[in-house]
Structures are given as C-alpha cells and as structure tokens.
Short mmCIF file of C-alpha atoms in Angstrom, two decimals:
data_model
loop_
_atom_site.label_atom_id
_atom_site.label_comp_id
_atom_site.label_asym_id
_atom_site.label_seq_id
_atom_site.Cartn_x
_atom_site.Cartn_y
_atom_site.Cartn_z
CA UNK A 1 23.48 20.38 25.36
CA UNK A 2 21.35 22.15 22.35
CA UNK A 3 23.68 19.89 19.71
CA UNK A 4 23.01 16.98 21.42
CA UNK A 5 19.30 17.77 21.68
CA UNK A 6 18.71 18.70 18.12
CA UNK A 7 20.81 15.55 17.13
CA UNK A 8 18.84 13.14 18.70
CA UNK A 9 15.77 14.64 17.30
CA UNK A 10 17.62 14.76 13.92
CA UNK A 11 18.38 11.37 14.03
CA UNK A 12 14.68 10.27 15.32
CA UNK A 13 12.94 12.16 12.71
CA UNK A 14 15.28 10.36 9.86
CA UNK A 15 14.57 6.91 11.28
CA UNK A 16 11.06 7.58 11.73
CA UNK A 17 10.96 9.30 7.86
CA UNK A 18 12.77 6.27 6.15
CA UNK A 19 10.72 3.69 8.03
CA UNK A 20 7.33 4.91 7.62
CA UNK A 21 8.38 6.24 3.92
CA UNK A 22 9.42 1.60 3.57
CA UNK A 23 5.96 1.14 5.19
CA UNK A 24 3.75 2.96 2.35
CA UNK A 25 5.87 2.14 -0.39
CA UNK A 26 5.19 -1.72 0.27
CA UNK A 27 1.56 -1.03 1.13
CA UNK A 28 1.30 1.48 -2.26
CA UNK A 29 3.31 -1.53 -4.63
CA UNK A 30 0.61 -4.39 -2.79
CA UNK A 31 -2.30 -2.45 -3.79
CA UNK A 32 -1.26 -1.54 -6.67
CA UNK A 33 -0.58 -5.47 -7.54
CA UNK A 34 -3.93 -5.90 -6.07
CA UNK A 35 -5.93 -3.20 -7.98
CA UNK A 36 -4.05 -4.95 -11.71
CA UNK A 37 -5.71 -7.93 -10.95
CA UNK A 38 -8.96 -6.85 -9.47
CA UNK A 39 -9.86 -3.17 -10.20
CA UNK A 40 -10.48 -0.51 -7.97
CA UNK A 41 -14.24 -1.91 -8.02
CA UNK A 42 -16.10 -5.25 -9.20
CA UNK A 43 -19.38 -5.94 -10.34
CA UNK A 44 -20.62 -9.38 -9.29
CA UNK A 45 -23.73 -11.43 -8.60
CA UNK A 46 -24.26 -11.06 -5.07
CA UNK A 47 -24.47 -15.07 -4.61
CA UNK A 48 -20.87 -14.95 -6.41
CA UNK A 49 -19.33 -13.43 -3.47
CA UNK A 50 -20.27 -16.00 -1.22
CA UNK A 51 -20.05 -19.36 -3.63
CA UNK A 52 -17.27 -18.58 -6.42
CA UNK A 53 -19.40 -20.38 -8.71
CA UNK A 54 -19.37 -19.88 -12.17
CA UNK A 55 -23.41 -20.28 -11.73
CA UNK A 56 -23.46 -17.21 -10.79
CA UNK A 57 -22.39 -15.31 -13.38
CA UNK A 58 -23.34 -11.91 -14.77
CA UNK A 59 -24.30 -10.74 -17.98
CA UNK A 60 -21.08 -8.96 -19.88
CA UNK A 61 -23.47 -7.51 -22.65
CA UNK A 62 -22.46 -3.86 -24.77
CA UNK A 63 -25.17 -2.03 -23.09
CA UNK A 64 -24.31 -2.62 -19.62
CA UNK A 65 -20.97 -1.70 -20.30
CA UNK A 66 -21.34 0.87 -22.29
CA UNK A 67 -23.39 2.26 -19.28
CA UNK A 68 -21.44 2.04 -16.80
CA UNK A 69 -18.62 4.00 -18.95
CA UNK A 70 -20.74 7.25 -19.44
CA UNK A 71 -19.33 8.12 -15.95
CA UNK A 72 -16.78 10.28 -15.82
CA UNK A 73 -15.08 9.14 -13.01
CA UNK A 74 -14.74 5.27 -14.68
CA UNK A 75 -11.60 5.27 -16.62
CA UNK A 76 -11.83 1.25 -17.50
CA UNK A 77 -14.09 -1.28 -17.55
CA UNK A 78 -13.48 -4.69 -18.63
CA UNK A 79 -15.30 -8.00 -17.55
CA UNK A 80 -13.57 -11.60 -16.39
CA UNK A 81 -14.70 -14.80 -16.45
CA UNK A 82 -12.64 -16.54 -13.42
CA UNK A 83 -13.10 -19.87 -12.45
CA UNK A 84 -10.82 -23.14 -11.82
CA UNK A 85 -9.34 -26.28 -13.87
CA UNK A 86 -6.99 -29.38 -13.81
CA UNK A 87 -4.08 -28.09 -16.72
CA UNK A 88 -1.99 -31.16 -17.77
CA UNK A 89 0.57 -31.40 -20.46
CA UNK A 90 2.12 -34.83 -20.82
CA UNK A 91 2.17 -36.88 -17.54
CA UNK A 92 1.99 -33.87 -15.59
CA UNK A 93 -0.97 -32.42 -13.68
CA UNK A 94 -1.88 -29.02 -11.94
CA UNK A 95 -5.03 -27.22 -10.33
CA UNK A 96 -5.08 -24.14 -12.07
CA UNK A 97 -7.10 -20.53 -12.05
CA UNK A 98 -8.30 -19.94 -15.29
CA UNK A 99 -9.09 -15.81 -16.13
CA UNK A 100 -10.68 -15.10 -19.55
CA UNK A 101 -10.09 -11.61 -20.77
CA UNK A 102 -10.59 -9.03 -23.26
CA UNK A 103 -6.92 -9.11 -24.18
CA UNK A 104 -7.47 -5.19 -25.92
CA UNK A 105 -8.84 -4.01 -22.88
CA UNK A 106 -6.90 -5.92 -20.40
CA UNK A 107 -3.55 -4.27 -21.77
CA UNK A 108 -4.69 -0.88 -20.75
CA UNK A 109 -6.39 -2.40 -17.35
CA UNK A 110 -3.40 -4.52 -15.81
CA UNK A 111 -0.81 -3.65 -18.68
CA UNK A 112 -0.89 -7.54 -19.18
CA UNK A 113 0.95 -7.27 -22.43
CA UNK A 114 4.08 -5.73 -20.52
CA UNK A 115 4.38 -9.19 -18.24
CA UNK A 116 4.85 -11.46 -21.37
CA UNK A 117 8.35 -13.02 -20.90
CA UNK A 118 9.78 -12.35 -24.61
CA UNK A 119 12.47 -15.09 -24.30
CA UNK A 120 11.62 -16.31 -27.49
CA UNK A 121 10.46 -14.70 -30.92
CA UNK A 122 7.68 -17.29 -30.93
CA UNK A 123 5.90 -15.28 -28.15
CA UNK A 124 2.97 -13.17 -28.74
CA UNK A 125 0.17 -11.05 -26.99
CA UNK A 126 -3.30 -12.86 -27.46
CA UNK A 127 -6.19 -11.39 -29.79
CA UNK A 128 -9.77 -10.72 -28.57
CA UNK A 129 -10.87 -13.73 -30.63
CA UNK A 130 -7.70 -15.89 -29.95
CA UNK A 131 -8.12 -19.58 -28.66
CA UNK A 132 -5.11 -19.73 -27.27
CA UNK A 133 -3.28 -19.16 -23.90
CA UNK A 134 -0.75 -17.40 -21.75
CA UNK A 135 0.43 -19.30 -19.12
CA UNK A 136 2.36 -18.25 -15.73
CA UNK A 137 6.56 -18.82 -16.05
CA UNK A 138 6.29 -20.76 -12.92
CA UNK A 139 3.59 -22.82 -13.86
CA UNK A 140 5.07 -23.11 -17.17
CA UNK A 141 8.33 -24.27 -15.58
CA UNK A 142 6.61 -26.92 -13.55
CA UNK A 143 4.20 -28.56 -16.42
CA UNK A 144 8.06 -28.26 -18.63
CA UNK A 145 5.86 -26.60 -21.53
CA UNK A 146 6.68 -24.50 -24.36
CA UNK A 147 5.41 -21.90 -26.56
CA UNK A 148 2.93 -23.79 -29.32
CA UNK A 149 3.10 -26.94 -27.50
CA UNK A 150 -0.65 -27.83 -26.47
CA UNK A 151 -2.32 -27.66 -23.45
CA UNK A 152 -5.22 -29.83 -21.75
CA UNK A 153 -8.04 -28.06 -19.81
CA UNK A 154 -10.96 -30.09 -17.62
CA UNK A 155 -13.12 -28.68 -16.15
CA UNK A 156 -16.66 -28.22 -14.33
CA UNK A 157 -18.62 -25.60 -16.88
CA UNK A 158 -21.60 -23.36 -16.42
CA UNK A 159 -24.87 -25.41 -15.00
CA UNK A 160 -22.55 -28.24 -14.69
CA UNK A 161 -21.60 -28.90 -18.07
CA UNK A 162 -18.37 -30.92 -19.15
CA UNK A 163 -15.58 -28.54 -20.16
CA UNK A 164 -12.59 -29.90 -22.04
CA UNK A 165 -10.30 -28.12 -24.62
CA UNK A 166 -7.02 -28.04 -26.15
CA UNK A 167 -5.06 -24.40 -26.12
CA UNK A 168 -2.16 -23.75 -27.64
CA UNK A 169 0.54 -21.51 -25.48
CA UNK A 170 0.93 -18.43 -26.97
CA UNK A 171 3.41 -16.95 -24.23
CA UNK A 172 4.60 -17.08 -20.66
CA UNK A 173 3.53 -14.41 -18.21
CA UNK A 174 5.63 -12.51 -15.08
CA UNK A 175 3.73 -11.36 -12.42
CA UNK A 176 5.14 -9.75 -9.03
CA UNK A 177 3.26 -13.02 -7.08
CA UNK A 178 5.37 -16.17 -7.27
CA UNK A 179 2.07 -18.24 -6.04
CA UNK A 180 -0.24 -16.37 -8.29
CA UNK A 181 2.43 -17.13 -11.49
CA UNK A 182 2.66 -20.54 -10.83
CA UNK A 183 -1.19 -21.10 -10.71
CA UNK A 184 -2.64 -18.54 -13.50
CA UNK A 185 -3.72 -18.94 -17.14
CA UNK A 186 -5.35 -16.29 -19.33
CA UNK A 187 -7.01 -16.71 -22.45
CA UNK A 188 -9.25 -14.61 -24.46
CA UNK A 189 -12.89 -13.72 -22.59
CA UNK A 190 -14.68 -15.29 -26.09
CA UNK A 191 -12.37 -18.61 -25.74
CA UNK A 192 -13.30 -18.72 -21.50
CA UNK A 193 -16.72 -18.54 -22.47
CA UNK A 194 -16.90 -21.10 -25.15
CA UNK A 195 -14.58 -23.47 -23.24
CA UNK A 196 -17.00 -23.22 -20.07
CA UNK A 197 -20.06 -22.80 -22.03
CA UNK A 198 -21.42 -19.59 -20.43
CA UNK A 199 -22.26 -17.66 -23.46
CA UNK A 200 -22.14 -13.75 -23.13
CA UNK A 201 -22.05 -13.99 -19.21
CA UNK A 202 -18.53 -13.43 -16.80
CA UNK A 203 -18.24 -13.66 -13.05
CA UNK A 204 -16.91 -9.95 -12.80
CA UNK A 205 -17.28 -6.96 -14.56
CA UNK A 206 -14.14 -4.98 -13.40
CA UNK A 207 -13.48 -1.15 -12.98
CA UNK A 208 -10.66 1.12 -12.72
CA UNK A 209 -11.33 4.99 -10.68
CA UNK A 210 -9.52 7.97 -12.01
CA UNK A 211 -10.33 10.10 -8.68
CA UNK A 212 -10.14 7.98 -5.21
CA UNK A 213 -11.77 10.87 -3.18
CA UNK A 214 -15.32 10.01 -4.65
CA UNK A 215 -14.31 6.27 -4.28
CA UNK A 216 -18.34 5.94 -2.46
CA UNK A 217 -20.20 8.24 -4.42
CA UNK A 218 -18.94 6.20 -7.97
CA UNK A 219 -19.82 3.10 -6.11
CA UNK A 220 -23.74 4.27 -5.23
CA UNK A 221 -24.05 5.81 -8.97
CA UNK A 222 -23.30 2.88 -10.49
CA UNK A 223 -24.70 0.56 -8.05
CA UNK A 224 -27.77 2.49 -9.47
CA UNK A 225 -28.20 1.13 -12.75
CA UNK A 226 -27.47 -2.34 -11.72
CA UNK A 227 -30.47 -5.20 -11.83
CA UNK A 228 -31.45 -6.04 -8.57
CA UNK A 229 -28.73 -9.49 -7.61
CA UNK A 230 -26.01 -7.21 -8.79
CA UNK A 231 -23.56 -5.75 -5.76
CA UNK A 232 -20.55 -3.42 -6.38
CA UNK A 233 -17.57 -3.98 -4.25
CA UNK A 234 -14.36 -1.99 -3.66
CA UNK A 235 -11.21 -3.82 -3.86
CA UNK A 236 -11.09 -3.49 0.42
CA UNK A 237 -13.95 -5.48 0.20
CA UNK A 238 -12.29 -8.16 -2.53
CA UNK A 239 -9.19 -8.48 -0.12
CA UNK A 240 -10.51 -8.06 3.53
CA UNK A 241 -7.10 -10.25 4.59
CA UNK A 242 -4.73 -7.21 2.54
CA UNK A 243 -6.81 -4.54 4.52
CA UNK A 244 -5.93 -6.73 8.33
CA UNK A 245 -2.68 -7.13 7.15
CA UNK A 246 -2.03 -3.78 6.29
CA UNK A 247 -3.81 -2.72 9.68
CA UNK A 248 -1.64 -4.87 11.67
CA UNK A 249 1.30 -3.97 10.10
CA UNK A 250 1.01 0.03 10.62
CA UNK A 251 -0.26 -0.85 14.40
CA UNK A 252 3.59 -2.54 14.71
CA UNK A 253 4.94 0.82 13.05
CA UNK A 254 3.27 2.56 15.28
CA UNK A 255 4.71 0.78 18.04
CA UNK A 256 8.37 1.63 16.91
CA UNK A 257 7.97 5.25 16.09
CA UNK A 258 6.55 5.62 19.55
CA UNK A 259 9.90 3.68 21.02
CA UNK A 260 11.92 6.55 18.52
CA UNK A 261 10.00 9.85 19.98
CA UNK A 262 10.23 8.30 24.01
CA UNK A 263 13.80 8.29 23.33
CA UNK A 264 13.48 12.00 21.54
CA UNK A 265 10.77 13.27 24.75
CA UNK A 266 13.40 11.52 27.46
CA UNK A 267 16.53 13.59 25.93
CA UNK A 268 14.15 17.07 26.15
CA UNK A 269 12.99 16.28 29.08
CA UNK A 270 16.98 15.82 29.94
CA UNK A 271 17.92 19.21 28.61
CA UNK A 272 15.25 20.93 30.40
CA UNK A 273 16.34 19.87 33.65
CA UNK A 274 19.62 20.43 33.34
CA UNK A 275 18.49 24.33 31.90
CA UNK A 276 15.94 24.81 34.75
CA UNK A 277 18.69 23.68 37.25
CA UNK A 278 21.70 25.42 35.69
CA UNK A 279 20.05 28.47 34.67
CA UNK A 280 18.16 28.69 38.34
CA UNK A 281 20.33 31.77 39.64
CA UNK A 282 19.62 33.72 35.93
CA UNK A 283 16.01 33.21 36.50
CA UNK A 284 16.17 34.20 39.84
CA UNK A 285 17.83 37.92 38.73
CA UNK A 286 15.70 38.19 35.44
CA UNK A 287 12.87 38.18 37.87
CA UNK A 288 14.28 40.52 40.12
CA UNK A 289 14.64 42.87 37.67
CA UNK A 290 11.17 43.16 36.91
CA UNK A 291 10.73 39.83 34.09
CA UNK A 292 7.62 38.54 34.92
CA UNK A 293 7.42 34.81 35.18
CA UNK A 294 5.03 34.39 32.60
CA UNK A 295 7.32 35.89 30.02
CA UNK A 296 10.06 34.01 31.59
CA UNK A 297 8.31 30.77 30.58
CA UNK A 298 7.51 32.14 27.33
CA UNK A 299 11.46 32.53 26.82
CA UNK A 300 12.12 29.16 28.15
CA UNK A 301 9.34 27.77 25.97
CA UNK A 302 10.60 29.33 22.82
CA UNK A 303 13.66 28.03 23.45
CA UNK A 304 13.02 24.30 23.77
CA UNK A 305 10.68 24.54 20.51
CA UNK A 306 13.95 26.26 18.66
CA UNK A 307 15.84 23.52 19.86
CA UNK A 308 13.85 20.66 18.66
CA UNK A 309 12.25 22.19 15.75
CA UNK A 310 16.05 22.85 14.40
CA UNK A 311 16.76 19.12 14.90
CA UNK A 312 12.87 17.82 13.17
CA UNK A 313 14.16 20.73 10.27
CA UNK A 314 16.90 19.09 8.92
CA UNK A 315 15.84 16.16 9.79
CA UNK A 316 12.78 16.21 7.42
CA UNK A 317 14.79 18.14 4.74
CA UNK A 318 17.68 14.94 4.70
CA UNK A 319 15.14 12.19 5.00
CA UNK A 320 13.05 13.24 1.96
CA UNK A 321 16.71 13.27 0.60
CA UNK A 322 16.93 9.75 1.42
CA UNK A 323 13.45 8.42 0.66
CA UNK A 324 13.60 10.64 -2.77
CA UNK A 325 16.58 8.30 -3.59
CA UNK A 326 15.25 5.23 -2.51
CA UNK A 327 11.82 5.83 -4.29
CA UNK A 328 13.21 6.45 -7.71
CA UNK A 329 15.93 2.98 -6.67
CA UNK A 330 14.08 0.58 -4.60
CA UNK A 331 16.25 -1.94 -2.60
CA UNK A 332 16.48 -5.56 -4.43
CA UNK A 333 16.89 -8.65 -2.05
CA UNK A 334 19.21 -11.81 -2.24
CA UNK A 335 19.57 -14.92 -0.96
CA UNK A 336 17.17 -16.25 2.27
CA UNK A 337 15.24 -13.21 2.29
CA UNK A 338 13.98 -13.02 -0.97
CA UNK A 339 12.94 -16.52 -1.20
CA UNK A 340 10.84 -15.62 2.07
CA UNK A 341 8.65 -12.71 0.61
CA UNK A 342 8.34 -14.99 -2.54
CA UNK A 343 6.91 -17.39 -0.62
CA UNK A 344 4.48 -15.20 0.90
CA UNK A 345 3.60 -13.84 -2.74
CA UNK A 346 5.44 -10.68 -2.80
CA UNK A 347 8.01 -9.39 -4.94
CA UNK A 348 11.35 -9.60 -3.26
CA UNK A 349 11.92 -5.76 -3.56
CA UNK A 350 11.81 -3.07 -0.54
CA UNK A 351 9.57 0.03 -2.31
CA UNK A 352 9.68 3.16 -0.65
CA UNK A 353 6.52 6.19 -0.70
CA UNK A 354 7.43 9.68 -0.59
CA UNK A 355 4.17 10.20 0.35
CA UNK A 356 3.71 14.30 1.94
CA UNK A 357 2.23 12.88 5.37
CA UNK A 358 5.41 10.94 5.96
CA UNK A 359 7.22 14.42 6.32
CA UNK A 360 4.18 17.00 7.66
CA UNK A 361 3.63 14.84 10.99
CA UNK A 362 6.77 14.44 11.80
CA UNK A 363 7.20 18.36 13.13
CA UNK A 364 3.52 17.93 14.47
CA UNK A 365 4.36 15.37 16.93
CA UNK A 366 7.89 16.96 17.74
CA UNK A 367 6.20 19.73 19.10
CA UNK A 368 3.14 17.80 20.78
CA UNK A 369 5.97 16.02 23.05
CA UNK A 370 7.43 19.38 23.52
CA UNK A 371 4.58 21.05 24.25
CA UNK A 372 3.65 18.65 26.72
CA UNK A 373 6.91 18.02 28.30
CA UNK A 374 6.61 22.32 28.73
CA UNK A 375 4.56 21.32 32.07
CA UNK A 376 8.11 21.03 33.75
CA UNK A 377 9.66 24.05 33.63
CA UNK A 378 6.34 25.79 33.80
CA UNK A 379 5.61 24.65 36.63
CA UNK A 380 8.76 25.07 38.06
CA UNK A 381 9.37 28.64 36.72
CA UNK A 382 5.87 29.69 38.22
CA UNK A 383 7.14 28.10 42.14
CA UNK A 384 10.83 30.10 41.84
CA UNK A 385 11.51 31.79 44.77
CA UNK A 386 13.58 34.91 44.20
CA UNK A 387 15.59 34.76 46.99
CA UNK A 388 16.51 31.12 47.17
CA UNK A 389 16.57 31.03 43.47
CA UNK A 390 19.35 34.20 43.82
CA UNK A 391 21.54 32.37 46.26
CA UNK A 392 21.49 28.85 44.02
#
C-alpha cells in the first residue's frame, strides 16, 4: 500500500514537472522571439499606437538617445522605422513589412547578423550607411531572387510622399516565424529614411532591460524625459494577443495538473481508508494504553506526509533529471506537425524551462491535498470507541 502510494505520487509529480517545465519553455522561446523583434520596451508617438502611420513618427536624434542610455538599467537602445510596401522583382509582386535599422546596433539588439543564411560567399551583413537589403528566405524563395539581383520598392512615404527605390539584396535572413520570414525586409535606418523621406525621424525607438524586477520603475523614469505625445510601452502592451494566448494556454495546464493531483488525492484518500480500517483494532489498544488521540492523529498524520512526500521526493529529483536533458536538447518535429506550428508562426521545436517554480510547488501542493484529505482520519480517530474499536 505505501509503494503504491508513493508511486502514484512519483509518477504525478514527473508528469506534472515535464509538462509544466514544456509549458514555460515555449512561453520563454515566444517571448524571447518577441522581445528580438520588439524590445523589452518601445518608445512611440502615442497616435502611432492607434494608426501605424508613418505620420506619426518620432524624432531618432543623438540627444534623445543618448538620454535615455544614462540609465543603468537600459542595456540597448536602438530606433526603427517600420512601415509597409509592394516588393516586386520581375513579374512577381508581394506586400511586404519594411524595418529600417541601425545594422551596428541591431546585431547586439536581435543578433540579426546571426540569422543571415550564408549559403553563398556573396552574402554579407549590411553597413549603417548601406542602401541595400536583407530579405526573408521565404520571401526570397517566393519573389525567386538572388543575392545582388535588384529589388523594387513602392510605397506611400512620410506626409504622403511617393516612395520608390531600387535595393540591391545583400543577403537572405532566418527567423524562427515562417509568416514573419516570408513578409520582412531590413535595410539600413539612413536608407528607410531616405527611401520614405522622413528625415531623422523613426516610428519606434526600441529598448532592451537588463533587470525585469524594476520592469515599471524604468518605464516611469524614462517616460520622464519624454516630450509630451511620447508613450512608453512594454512589450505586454505591443502583443496583448501573446499575453491572452499565453493566459489561455496556462488556464488549460492548469486544468490537467488538477486531473494529475485528483488522481494523486483519490489514491491517499484510498490508503487512508484502508489504514484507518485495517489498523482500527491497533488504535483501539494504543489508546487503551494511555496514547492520547491527539498524538494518535499526529502519528497517523506523519505518516501519510512520509508517504507522499517520499513519492513528490524523487519525483522532483528525476523530473529535473528529465527537463535538465530536454532543456539543454529540445525536441525537433517532423512531418504534419511541424508544418502546423509553422503555420501558426512558430518554430517547429518543443523548448523546455527548468525554471525553479516548476519543482518548489510541486511538494507545496502534495502536501495541501494531504493536509486536507487529513480531515478523514482525524475525524475518525477523534470518534474511536475503545471498546468497539478493541473487538474490530
């Protein structure tokens, strides 16, 4: 009866571990996609949030900048110029989001120069001042263009403006989105702003936090030096559908690691039956010797917390075994499945966290469903009759 206790529990606290630990390390690899692209934080115009226009843009001048990274929490700051065009090379013809950059800084925001394909020699990083372009694989793959070959950008520019340029493709670009990759084209921020005629001006000014903790109290410092139509928003606020999806998504996980410890609470509650009913006539002479009930239940209780602790023990010890393994060796997918999450712009790839509350909670509520499941022999320990319990 104690094996088969502690086994279940074993076995619960493993699934729940390895589950959970799949949960955060998908969450922890989106975010961290997310946070690449958009910082931790964003400087806009406030009308920018609402319009996406390139209207409202904000100034990307040296002393602004050079502001905001006096504070000691602000480990990068880079601005963007985002907005949208029609790319075409030959006879064929895509929408496409155009991001201009400061390629220096960029590589040690988003680490863009690492997601250059380098299938050919002729590939190479872009310069600060460069007028060309790097273009998504996919995308590249779908216009059928090569590095050098020329491509055609129209566009709407700032105030209206007619934008129209040849670039020249300096490289192709991998990024853990398949729909992002086949829609995205960088070029330098000086080249974005000549092309779209917004001189010195971006629609983002992006940051990257060293400390998380004082996530709000970096956001209200530097919302403090900003002009007046400025806003500063966290990447939560940049991906409000990421945050309900992630919501959802640990409400479900919730859900099944409740299923796991009703299964773990209906075996205890099993063994303690079968001990209060077995053990009935033991209880009954420990009390007549003089064991006071209270004690008894103390004994009782002591046991059943042994008994389930032992099982959430080595359970937690072989479950950060497992999710240690699978964290430094994520799981690659094949065939159907993988097509699936590319669809829905993730990287077909299972990541796994080995984040510490994965493993602290799991004892915690072990011994809350113990604790509370403790009612039944308590109670029944406190109603034994000597006598009758003597004769059983």
């Amino acid at each position: 009866r104690t094996l088969l206790t502690a086994s279940v529990v074993f076995i619960t606290v493993i699934l729940s571990i390895v589950m959970t630990s799949e949960q955060y390390g998908i969450y922890d690899k989106m975010i961290a996609n997310i946070i690449e692209i958009t910082g931790d934080m964003q400087i806009q115009n406030k009308a920018y949030w609402e319009n996406k226009s390139i209207n409202d843009a904000v100034s990307t001048d040296s002393m602004l900048i050079g502001k905001i990274k006096k504070f000691n929490n602000t480990t990068g700051v880079t601005a963007h110029l985002e907005s949208f065009a029609l790319a075409s090379h030959r006879e064929l013809t895509k929408g496409v989001m155009v991001i201009g950059v400061v390629p220096s800084e960029e590589d040690k925001f988003s680490k863009l120069r690492k997601k250059l394909c380098n299938s050919t020699l002729e590939t190479t990083y872009l310069t600060d001042n460069d007028d060309g372009v790097l273009v998504g694989e996919k995308l590249a793959n779908f216009l059928k263009i090569g590095v050098n070959d020329t491509l055609v950008l129209i566009s709407q520019g700032y105030h209206g403006i007619s934008a129209a340029g040849l670039f020249p493709v300096r490289g192709f670009i991998k990024l853990p989105s398949v729909e992002l990759e086949s829609s995205i084209i960088y070029m330098s921020l000086s080249a974005a702003q000549k092309f779209y005629g917004a001189s010195d001006l971006g629609t983002s000014i992006l940051l990257k936090i060293d400390n998380k903790e004082n996530y709000e109290l970096t956001k209200e410092q530097i919302a403090g030096i900003l002009p007046a139509d400025y806003v500063v928003k966290d990447w939560e606020e940049l991906q409000p559908e990421i945050v309900q999806m992630i919501d959802s998504d640990i409400s479900s996980g919730y859900f099944m690691k409740g299923i796991f410890y009703m299964i773990v609470a209906f075996i205890i509650f099993s063994t303690l039956v079968m001990m209060m009913y077995e053990r009935r006539k033991e209880f009954g002479i420990m009390h007549a010797m003089g064991l006071q009930k209270s004690k008894l239940s103390i004994i009782v209780f002591l046991e059943v917390v042994l008994i389930s602790l032992l099982g959430t023990f080595f359970g937690v010890v072989f479950g950060y075994g497992i999710t240690y393994f699978l964290n430094q060796n994520p799981i690659p997918l094949q065939g159907e499945m993988a097509k699936t999450m590319e669809e829905y712009g993730f990287e077909p790839i299972i990541f796994f966290s080995k984040s510490a509350d994965i493993f602290y909670w799991q004892p915690v509520v072990v011994f809350c469903i113990t604790l509370f499941l403790y009612i039944f022999p308590w109670i029944t320990i406190r109603k034994l009759k000597i006598i009758k319990a003597m004769r059983g």
